[in-house]
GROMACS .gro file of C-alpha atoms in nm:
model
   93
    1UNK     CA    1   1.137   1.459  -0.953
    2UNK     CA    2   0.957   1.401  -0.611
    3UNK     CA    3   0.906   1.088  -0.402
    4UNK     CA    4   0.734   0.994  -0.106
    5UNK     CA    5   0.770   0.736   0.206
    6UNK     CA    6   0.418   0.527   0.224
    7UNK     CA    7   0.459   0.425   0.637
    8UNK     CA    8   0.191   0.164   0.765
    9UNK     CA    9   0.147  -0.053   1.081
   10UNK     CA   10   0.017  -0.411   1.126
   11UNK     CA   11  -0.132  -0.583   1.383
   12UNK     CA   12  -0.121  -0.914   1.365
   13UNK     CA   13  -0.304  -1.170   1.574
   14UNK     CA   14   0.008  -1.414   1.542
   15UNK     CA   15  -0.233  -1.699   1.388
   16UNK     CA   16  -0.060  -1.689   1.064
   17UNK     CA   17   0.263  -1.518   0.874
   18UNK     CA   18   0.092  -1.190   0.688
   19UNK     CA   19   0.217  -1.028   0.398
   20UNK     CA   20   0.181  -0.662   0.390
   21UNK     CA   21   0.107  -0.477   0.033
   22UNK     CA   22   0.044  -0.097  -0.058
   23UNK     CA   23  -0.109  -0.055  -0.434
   24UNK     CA   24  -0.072   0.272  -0.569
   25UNK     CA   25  -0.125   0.486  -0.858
   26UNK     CA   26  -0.287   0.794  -1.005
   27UNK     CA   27  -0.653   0.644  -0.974
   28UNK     CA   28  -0.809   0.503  -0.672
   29UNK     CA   29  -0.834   0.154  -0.732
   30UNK     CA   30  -1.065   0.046  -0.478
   31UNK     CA   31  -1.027  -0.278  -0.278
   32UNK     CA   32  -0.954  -0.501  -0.581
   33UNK     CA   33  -0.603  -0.649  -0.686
   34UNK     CA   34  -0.623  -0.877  -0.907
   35UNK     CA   35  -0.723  -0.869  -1.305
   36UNK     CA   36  -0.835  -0.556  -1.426
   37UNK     CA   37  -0.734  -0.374  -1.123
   38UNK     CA   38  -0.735   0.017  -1.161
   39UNK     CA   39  -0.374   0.051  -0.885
   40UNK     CA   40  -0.111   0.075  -1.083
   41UNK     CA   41   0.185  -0.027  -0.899
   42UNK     CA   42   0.249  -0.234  -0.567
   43UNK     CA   43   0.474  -0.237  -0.300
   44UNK     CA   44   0.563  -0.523  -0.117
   45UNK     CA   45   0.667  -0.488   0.262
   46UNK     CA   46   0.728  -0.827   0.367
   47UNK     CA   47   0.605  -1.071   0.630
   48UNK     CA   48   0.443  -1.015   1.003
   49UNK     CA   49   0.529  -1.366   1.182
   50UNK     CA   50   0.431  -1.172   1.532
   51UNK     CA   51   0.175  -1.101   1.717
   52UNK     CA   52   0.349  -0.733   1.812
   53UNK     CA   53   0.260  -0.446   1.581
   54UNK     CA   54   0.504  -0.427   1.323
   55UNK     CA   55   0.560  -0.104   1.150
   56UNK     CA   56   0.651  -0.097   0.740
   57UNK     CA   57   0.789   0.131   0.505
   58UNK     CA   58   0.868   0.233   0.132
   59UNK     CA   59   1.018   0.514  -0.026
   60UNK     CA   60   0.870   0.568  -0.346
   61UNK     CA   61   1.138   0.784  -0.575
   62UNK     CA   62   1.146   0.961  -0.945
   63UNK     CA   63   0.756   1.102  -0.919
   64UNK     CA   64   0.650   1.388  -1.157
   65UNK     CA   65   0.549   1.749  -0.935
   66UNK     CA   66   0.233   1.845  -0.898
   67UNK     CA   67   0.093   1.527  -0.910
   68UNK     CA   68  -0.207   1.339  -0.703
   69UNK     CA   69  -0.150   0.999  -0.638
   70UNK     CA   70  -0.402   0.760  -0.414
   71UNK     CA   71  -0.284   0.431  -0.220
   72UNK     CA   72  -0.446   0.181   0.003
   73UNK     CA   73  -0.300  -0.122   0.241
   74UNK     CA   74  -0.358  -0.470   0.179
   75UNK     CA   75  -0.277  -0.758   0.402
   76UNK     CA   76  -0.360  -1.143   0.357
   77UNK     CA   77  -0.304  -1.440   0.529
   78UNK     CA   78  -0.370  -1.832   0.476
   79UNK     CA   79  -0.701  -1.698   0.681
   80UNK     CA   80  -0.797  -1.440   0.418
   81UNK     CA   81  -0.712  -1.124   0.287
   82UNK     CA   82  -0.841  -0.772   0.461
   83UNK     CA   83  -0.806  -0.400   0.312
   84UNK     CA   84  -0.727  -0.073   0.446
   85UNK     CA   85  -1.114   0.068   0.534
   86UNK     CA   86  -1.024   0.382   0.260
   87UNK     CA   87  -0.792   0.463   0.005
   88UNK     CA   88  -0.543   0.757   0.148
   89UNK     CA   89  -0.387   1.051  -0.124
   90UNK     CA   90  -0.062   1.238  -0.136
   91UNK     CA   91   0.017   1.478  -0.368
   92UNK     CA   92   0.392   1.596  -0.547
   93UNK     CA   93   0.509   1.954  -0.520
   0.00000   0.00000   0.00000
């Protein structure tokens, strides 16, 4: 089995906490999250309270070889919620 570290980086505006989310899976989901979403899994990173950039990370463990998986970056806020502009890919060896 293979596994991968998903890395992102938020910049917050400091107006409100943000949470920071990576969806994942073996089809690109899109920007939708909620019922009848294609992502399959999600990641949660935790909370920006800064202004700064704040850099997250998961390590994503016990994937199959040879494998394709897509994953986009979600973030949301009591001011709204805003996606990655594109889904990314990795693949498995």
């Amino acid at each position: 089995m293979d596994s991968a570290i998903l890395n992102g980086v938020l910049t917050s505006t400091g107006s409100a906490p943000t949470e920071v989310y990576v969806f994942w899976g073996l089809r690109d989901g899109g920007d939708t999250n909620g019922p009848g979403s294609l992502w399959a899994n999600t990641n949660y990173f935790g909370t920006n309270t800064a202004a700064p950039a704040v850099s997250f990370s998961t390590n994503i463990a016990a994937l199959p070889p040879d494998t394709t998986y897509y994953y986009r970056f979600y973030a949301t806020n009591g001011h709204g919620g805003a996606w990655a502009a594109s889904t990314a890919s990795f693949s498995t060896r």
